[in-house]
Short mmCIF file of C-alpha atoms and ligand atoms in Angstrom, two decimals:
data_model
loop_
_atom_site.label_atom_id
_atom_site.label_comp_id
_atom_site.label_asym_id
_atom_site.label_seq_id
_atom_site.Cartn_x
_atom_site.Cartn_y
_atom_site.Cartn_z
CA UNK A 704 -1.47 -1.42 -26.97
CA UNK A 705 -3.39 -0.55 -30.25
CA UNK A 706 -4.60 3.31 -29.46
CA UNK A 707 -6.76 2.80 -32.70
CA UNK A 708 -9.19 0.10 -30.95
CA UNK A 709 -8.82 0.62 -27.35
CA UNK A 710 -10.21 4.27 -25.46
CA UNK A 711 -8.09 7.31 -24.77
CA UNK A 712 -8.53 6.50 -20.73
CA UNK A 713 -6.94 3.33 -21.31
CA UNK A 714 -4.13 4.44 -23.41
CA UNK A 715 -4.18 7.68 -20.42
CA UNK A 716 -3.31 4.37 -17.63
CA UNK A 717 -0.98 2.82 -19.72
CA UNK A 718 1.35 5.26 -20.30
CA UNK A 719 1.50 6.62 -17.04
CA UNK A 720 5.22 6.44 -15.92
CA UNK A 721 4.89 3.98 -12.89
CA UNK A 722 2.20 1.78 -14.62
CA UNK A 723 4.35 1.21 -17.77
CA UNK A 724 7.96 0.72 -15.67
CA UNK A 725 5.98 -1.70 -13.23
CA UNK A 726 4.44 -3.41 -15.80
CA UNK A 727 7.92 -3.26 -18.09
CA UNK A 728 9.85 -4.90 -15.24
CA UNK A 729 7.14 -7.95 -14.19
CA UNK A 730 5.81 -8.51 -18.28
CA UNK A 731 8.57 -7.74 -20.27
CA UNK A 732 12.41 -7.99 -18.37
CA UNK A 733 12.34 -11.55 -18.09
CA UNK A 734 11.67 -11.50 -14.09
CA UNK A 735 8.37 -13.61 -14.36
CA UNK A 736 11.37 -16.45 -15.69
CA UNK A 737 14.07 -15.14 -13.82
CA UNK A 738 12.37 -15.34 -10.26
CA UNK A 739 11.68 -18.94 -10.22
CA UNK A 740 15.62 -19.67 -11.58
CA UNK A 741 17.90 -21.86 -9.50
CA UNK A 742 19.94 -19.48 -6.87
CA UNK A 743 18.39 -16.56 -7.67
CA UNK A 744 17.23 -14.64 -4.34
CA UNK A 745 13.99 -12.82 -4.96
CA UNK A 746 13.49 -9.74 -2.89
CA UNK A 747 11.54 -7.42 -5.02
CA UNK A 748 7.70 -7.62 -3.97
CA UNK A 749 5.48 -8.04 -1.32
CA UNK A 750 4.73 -11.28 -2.19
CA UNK A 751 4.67 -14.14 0.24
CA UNK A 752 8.24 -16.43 0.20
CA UNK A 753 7.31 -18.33 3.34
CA UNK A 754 4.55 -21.40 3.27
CA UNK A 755 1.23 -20.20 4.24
CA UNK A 756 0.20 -20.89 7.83
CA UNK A 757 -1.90 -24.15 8.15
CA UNK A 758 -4.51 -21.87 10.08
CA UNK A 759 -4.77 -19.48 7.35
CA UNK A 760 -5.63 -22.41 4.80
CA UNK A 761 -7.95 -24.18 7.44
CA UNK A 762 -9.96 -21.46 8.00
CA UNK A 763 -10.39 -20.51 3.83
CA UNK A 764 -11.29 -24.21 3.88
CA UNK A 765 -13.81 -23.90 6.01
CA UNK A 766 -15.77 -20.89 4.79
CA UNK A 767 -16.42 -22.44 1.45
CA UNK A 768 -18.17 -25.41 3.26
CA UNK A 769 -22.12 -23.64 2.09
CA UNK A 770 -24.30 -23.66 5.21
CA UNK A 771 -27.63 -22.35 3.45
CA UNK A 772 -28.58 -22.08 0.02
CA UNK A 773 -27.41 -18.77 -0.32
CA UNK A 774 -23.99 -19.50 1.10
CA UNK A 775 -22.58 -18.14 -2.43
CA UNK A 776 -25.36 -15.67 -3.54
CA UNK A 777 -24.65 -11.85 -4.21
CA UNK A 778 -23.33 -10.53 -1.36
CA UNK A 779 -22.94 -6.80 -0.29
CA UNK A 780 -21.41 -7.30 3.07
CA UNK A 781 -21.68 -10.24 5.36
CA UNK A 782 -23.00 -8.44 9.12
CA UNK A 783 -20.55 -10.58 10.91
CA UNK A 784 -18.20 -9.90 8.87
CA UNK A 785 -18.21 -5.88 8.97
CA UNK A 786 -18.53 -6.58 13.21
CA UNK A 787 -15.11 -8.23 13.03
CA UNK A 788 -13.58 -5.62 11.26
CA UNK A 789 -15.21 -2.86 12.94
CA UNK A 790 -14.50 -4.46 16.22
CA UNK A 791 -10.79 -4.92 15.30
CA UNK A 792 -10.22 -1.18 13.83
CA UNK A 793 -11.63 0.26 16.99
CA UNK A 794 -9.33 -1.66 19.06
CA UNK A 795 -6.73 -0.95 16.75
CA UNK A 796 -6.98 2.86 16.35
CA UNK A 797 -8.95 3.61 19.20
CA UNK A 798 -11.59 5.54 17.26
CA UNK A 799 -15.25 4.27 17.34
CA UNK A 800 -16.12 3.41 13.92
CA UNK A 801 -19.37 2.41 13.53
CA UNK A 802 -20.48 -0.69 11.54
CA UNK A 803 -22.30 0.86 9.07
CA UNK A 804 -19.41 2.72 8.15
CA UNK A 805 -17.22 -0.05 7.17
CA UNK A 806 -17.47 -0.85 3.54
CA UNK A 807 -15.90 -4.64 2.60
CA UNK A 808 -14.16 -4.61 -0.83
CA UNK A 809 -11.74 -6.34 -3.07
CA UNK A 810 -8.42 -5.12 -1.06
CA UNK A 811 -7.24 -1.84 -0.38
CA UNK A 812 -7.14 -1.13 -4.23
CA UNK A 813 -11.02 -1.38 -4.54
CA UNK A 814 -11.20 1.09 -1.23
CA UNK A 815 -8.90 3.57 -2.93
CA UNK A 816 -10.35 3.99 -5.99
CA UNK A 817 -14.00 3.91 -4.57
CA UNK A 818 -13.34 6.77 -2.10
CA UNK A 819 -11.99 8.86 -5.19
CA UNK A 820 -14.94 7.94 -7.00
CA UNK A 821 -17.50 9.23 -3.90
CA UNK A 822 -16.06 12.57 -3.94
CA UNK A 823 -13.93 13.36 -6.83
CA UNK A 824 -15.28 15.07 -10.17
CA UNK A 825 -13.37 13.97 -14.08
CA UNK A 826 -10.42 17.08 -13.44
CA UNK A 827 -9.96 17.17 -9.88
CA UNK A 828 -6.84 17.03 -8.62
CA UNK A 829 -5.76 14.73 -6.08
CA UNK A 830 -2.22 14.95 -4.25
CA UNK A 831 0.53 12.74 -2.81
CA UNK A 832 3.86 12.24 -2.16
CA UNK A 833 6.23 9.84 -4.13
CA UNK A 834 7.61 7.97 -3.70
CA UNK A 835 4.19 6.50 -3.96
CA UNK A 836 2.48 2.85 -4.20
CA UNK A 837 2.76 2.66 -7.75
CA UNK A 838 -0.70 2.41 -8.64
CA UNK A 839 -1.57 5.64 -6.86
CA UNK A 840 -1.05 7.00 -10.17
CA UNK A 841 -3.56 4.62 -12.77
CA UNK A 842 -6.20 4.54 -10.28
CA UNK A 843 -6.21 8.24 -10.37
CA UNK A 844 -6.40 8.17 -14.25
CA UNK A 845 -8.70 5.84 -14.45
CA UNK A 846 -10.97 7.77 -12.38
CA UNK A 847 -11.04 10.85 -14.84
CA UNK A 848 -8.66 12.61 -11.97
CA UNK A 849 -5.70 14.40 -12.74
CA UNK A 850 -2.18 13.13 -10.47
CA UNK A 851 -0.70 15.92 -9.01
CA UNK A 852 2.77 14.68 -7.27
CA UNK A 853 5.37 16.18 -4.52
CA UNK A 854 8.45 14.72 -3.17
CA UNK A 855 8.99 13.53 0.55
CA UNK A 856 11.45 15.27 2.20
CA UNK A 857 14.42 12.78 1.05
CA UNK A 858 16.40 13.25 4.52
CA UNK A 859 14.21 12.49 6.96
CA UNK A 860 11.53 10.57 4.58
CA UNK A 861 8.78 12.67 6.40
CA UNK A 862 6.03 14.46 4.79
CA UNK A 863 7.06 17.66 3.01
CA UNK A 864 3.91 19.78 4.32
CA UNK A 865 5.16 23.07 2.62
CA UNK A 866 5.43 20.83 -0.94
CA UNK A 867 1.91 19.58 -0.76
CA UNK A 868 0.42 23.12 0.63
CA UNK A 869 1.96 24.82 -2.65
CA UNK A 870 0.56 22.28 -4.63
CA UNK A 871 -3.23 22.39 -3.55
CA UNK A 872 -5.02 24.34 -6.25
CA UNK A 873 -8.58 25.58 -6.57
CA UNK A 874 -9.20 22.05 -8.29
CA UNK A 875 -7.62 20.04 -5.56
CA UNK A 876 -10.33 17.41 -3.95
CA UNK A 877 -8.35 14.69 -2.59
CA UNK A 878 -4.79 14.06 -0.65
CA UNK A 879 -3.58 10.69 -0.56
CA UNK A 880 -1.46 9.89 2.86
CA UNK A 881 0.02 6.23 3.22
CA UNK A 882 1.47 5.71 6.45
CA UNK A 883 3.18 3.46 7.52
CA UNK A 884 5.00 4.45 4.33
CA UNK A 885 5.56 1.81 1.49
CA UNK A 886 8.53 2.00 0.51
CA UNK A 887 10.48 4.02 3.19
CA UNK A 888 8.64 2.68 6.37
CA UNK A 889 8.23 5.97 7.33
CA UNK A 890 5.24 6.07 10.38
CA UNK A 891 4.42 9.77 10.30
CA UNK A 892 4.14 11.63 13.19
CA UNK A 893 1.09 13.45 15.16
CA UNK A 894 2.67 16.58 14.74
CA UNK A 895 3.61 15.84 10.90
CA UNK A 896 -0.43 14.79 10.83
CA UNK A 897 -1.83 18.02 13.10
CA UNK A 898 -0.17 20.57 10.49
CA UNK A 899 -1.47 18.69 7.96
CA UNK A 900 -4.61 18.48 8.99
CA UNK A 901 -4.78 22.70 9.35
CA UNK A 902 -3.32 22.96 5.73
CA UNK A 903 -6.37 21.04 4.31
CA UNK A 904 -8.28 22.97 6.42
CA UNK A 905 -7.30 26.32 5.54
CA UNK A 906 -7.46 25.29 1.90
CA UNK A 907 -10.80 23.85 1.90
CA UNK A 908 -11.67 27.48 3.34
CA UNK A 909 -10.00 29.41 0.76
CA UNK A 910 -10.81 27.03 -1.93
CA UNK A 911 -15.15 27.15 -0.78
CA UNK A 912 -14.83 23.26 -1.50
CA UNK A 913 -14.13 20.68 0.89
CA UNK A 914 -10.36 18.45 0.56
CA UNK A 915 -10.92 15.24 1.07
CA UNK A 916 -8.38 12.78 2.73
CA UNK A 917 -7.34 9.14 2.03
CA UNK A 918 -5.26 7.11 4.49
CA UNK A 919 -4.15 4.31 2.80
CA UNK A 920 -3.09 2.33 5.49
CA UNK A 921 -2.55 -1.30 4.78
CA UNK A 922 0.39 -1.84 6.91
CA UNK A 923 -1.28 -0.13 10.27
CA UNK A 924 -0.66 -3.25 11.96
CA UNK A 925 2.50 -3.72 10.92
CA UNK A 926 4.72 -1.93 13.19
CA UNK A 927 8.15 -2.15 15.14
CA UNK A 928 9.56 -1.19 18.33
CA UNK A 929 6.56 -1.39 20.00
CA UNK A 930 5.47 1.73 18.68
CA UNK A 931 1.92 2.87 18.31
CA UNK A 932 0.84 4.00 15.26
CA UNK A 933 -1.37 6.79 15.15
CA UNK A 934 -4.00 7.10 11.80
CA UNK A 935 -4.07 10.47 9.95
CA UNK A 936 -7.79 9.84 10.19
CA UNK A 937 -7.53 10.55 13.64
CA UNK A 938 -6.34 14.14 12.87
CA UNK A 939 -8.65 15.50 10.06
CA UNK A 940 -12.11 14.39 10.30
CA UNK A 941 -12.75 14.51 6.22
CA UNK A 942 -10.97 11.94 5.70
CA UNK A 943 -11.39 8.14 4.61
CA UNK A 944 -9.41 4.85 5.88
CA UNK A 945 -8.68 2.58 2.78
CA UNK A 946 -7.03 -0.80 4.35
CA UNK A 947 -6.21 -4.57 3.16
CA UNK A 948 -5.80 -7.67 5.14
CA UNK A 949 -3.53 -8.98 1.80
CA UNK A 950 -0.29 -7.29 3.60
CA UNK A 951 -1.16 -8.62 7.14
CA UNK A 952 -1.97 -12.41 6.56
CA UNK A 953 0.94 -12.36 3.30
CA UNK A 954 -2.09 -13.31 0.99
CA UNK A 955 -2.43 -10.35 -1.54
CA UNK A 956 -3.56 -12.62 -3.99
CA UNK A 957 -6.81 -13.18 -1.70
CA UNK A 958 -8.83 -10.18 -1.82
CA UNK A 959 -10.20 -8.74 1.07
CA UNK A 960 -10.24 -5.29 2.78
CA UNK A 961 -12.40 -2.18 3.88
CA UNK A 962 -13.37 1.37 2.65
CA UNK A 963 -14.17 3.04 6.90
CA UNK A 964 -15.78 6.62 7.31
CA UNK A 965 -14.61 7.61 10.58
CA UNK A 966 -17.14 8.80 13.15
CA UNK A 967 -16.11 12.04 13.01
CA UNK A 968 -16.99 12.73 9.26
CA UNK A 969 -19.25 15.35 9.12
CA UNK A 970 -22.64 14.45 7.38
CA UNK A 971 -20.99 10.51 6.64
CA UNK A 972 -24.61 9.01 6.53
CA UNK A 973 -24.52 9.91 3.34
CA UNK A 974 -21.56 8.24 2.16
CA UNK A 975 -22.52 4.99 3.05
CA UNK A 976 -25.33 4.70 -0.69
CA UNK A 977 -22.50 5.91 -2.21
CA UNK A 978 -20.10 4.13 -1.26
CA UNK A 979 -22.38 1.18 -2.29
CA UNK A 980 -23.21 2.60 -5.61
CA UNK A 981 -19.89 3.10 -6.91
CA UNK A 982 -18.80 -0.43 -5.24
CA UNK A 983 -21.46 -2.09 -8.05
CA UNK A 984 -21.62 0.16 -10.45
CA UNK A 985 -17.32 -0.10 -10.52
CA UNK A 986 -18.12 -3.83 -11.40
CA UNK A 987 -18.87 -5.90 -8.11
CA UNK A 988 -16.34 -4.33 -6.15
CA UNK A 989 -17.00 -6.57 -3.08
CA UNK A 990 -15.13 -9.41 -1.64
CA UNK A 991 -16.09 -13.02 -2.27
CA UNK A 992 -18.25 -14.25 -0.46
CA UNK A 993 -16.41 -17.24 1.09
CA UNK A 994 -13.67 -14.28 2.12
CA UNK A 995 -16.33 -12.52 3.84
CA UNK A 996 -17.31 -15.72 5.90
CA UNK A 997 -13.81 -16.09 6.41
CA UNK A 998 -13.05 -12.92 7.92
CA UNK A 999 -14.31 -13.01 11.68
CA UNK A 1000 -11.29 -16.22 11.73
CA UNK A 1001 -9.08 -14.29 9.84
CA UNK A 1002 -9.52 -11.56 12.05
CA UNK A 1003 -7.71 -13.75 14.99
CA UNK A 1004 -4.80 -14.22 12.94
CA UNK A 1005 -1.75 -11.69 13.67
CA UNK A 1006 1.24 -10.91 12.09
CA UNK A 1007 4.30 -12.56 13.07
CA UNK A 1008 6.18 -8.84 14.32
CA UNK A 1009 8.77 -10.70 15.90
CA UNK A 1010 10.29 -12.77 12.80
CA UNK A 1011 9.79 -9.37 10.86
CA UNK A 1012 11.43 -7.24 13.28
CA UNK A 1013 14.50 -9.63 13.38
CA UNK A 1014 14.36 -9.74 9.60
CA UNK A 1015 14.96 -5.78 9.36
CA UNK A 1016 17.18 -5.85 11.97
CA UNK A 1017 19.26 -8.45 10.39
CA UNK A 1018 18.90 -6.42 7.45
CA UNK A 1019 19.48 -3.02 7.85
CA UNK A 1020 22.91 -4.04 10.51
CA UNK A 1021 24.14 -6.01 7.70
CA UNK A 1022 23.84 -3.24 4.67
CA UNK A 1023 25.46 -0.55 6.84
CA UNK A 1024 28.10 -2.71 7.59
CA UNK A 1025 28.70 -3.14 4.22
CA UNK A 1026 28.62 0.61 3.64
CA UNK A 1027 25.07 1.43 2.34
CA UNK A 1028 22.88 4.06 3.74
CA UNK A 1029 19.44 2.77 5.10
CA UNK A 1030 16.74 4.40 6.91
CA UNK A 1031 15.44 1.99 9.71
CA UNK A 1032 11.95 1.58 8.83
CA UNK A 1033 8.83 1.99 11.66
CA UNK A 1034 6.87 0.05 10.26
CA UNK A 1035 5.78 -1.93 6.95
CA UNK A 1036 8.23 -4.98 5.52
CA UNK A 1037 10.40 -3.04 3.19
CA UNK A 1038 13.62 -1.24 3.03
CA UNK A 1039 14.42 1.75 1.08
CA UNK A 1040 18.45 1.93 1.03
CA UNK A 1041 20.28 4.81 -1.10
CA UNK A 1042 22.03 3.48 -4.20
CA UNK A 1043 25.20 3.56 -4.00
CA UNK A 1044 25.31 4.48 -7.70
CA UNK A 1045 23.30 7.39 -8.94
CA UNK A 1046 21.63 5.24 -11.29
CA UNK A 1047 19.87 3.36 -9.34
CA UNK A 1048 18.33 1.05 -12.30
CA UNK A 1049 22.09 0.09 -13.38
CA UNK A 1050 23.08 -0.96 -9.45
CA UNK A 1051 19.76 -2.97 -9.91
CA UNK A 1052 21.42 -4.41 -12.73
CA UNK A 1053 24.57 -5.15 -10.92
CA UNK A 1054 22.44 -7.01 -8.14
CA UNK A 1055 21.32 -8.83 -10.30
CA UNK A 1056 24.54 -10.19 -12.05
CA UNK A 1057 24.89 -11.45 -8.44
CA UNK A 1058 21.55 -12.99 -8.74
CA UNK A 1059 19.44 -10.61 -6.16
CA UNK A 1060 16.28 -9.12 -7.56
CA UNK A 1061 14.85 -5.54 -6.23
CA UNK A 1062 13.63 -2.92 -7.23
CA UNK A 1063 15.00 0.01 -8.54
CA UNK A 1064 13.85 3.71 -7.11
CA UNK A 1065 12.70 4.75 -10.07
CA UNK A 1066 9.91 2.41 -10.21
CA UNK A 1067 8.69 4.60 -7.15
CA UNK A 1068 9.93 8.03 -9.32
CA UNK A 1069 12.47 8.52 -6.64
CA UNK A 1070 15.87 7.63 -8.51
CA UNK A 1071 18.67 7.52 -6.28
CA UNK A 1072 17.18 4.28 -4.50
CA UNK A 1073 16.13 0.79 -4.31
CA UNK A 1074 13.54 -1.50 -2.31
CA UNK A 1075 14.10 -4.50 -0.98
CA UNK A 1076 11.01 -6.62 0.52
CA UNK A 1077 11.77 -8.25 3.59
CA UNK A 1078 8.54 -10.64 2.72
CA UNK A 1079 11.72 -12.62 1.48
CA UNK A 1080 12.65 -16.00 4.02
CA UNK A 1081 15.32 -15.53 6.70
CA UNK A 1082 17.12 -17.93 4.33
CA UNK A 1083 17.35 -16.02 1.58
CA UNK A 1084 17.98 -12.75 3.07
CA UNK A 1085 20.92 -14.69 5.18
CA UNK A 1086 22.03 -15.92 1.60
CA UNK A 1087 21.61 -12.53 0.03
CA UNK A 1088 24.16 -10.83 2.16
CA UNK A 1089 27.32 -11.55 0.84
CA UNK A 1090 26.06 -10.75 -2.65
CA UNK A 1091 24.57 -6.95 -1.20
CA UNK A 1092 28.29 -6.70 -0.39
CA UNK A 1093 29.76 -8.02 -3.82
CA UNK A 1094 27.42 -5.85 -6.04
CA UNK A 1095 28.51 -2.74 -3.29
CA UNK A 1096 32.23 -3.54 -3.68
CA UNK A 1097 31.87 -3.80 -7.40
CA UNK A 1098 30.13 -0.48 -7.86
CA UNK A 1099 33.06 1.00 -5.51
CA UNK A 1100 35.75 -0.90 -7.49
CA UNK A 1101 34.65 0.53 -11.13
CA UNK A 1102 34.31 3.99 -9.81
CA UNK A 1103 37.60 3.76 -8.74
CA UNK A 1104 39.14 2.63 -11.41
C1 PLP B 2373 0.73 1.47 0.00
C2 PLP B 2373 -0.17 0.46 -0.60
N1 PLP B 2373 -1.46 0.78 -0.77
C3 PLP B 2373 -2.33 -0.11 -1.29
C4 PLP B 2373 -1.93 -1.37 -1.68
C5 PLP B 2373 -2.95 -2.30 -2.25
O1 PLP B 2373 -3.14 -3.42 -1.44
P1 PLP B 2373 -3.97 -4.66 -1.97
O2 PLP B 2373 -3.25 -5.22 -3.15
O3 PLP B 2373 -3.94 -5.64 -0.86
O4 PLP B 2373 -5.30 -4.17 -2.34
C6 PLP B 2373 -0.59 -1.73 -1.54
C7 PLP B 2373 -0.09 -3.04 -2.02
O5 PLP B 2373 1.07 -3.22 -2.28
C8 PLP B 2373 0.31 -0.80 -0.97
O6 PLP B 2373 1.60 -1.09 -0.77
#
């Protein structure tokens, strides 16, 4: 990037750490190539490996199919859209969001960085935990907000509540909780949530200024076990639900998902102009409009749990057999094994001589680690075995010798 013809904010983005190794690895290590070689097992994003489901298509097909002549005009949020997805976060969460509080936008990117735009000032600081969704960190840069990051607690990949209280400041405006947890699969827990909730309190208090929460929560349908996850929304009432349908119907390349003020937001009436304001004035931050008509149908559509569940149980029996150390995860479709080298980005490498692709913890600032996305096909994960226990034994082998 030329710094002498493009702006400081850009050149700010850029160079942030996670941006730059994300957009090293996809742009400039040869994966884009390497990915689509012959025998090479691809298990680094969340990408979809498996043919779409005929429904899925069907249903797209069917919403471009104009009824009126303004099937494909401007359009801020189709009404039967915003029901469906009201409807279906109430029965999900069991909190009654109303529909006016449900803001449609490009994906859960779009609902991040519009709820940091609603509340946060150029020099606020907003918190979160790493390892983080890597773009936690340019959306808060391009905002004019200043990243402010704690660790997890690395042993039991839950919150680390004292961390983030000693890192609120007087300029603190906005924590940033994703649960369930990309990468670890973490699903935090109501008590984890209910002390967190009384430190945001209790700094709002002493601050004289309001914290703000964001739930990122993407992969709240995707959970394990039959366990029920519980929203951090449900716990501190200043706080707003950014979600994406991309992870739950494998189609992140189809943009679609919701900014939601919870009912319990004091004075949220008037978030909902702003929420609209910063949705256009960000550049048309709304879904197309054929997505929207496609969303009550899309709505019907569930995750296929089972095949995932079997996938990470596959998984995760399989690696500590071979000797790694893996956390089970709750929820989400990713694993977040230790590496069995300290440097994680040279076991990466050694995976890959074996022709398996992930991704190495440092992408996530958490060396020490890798990810592996189980959005990869039975097949390939059933192939990829045996070479998870080469590149292990190999590691072993040179640090004996
Ligand atoms: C934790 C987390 N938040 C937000 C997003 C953004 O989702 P989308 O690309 O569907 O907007 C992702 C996507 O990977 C994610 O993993």
């Amino acid at each position: 990037m030329d710094a002498r013809l493009t702006s400081d904010r850009v050149v700010d983005v850029a160079a942030a750490t996670p941006f730059q190794l994300l957009y090293d690895f996809y742009r400039l290590s040869g994966y884009e190539q390497r990915r689509h070689e012959p025998g090479v097992l691809d298990f680094t994003f969340g990408d979809p490996h498996d043919p779409p489901s005929q429904a899925y298509v069907e249903i797209l097909r069917e919403s471009v199919v104009p009824q009126h002549e303004l099937w494909f005009a401007y359009n801020f949020g189709d009404a039967k859209a915003i029901e469906a997805a009201t409807e279906s976060l109430r029965r999900h969460l069991g909190i009654p969001f109303e529909a006016a509080d449900v803001h449609l936008t490009t994906g859960g990117f779009a609902a991040i960085s519009t709820a940091l735009k609603i509340v946060g000032d150029p020099g606020d600081e907003v918190v979160y935990s790493l390892p983080p969704w890597f773009l936690y960190e340019p959306i808060v840069l391009e905002s004019g907000m200043v990243p402010v990051k704690v660790s997890i607690d690395r042993e039991t990949l839950d919150l680390d509540l004292d961390a983030i209280a000693a890192a609120i400041t007087p300029r603190t405006r906005v924590v940033i909780v994703n649960s369930p947890n990309n990468p670890t699969g973490r699903i935090y827990p109501p008590s984890t949530l209910e002390r967190l909730a009384a430190i945001l309190d209790e700094a709002s208090e002493r601050n004289g200024r309001r914290i703000f929460l964001i739930s990122d929560e993407p992969y709240n349908r995707i959970v394990y076990d039959g366990a029920r996850f519980r929203s951090p929304v449900e716990f501190y009432p200043w706080s707003f639900l950014a979600y994406s349908y991309g992870k739950t119907l494998l189609s992140p390349g189809e943009r679609i998902g919701y900014l939601a003020v919870p009912p319990t937001m004091p004075g949220r009436e008037a978030f909902r102009d702003a929420i609209e304001t910063v949705q256009i004035s960000g550049g048309w931050l709304f879904p197309n409009a054929s997505m929207q008509y496609a969303l009550p149908k899309l709505e019907t559509l569930a995750f296929d749990i089972p095949l995932f569940q079997r996938k990470r149980d596959v998984m995760v029996a399989a690696l500590r057999e071979i000797g790694y150390r893996v956390a089970r995860p709750e929820g989400t479709f990713y694993l977040f094994p230790e590496s069995p080298l300290a440097d994680d980005v040279e076991f990466t490498r050694a995976l890959d001589q074996e022709g398996v692709l992930v991704l190495p913890g440092r992408m996530f600032e958490t060396p020490g680690f890798f990810r592996i996305s189980l959005t990869a096909t039975m097949e390939t994960i059933e192939a990829g075995l045996p070479r998870f226990a080469a590149a292990f034994s190999a590691v072993a082998a040179a640090a004996d010798a």
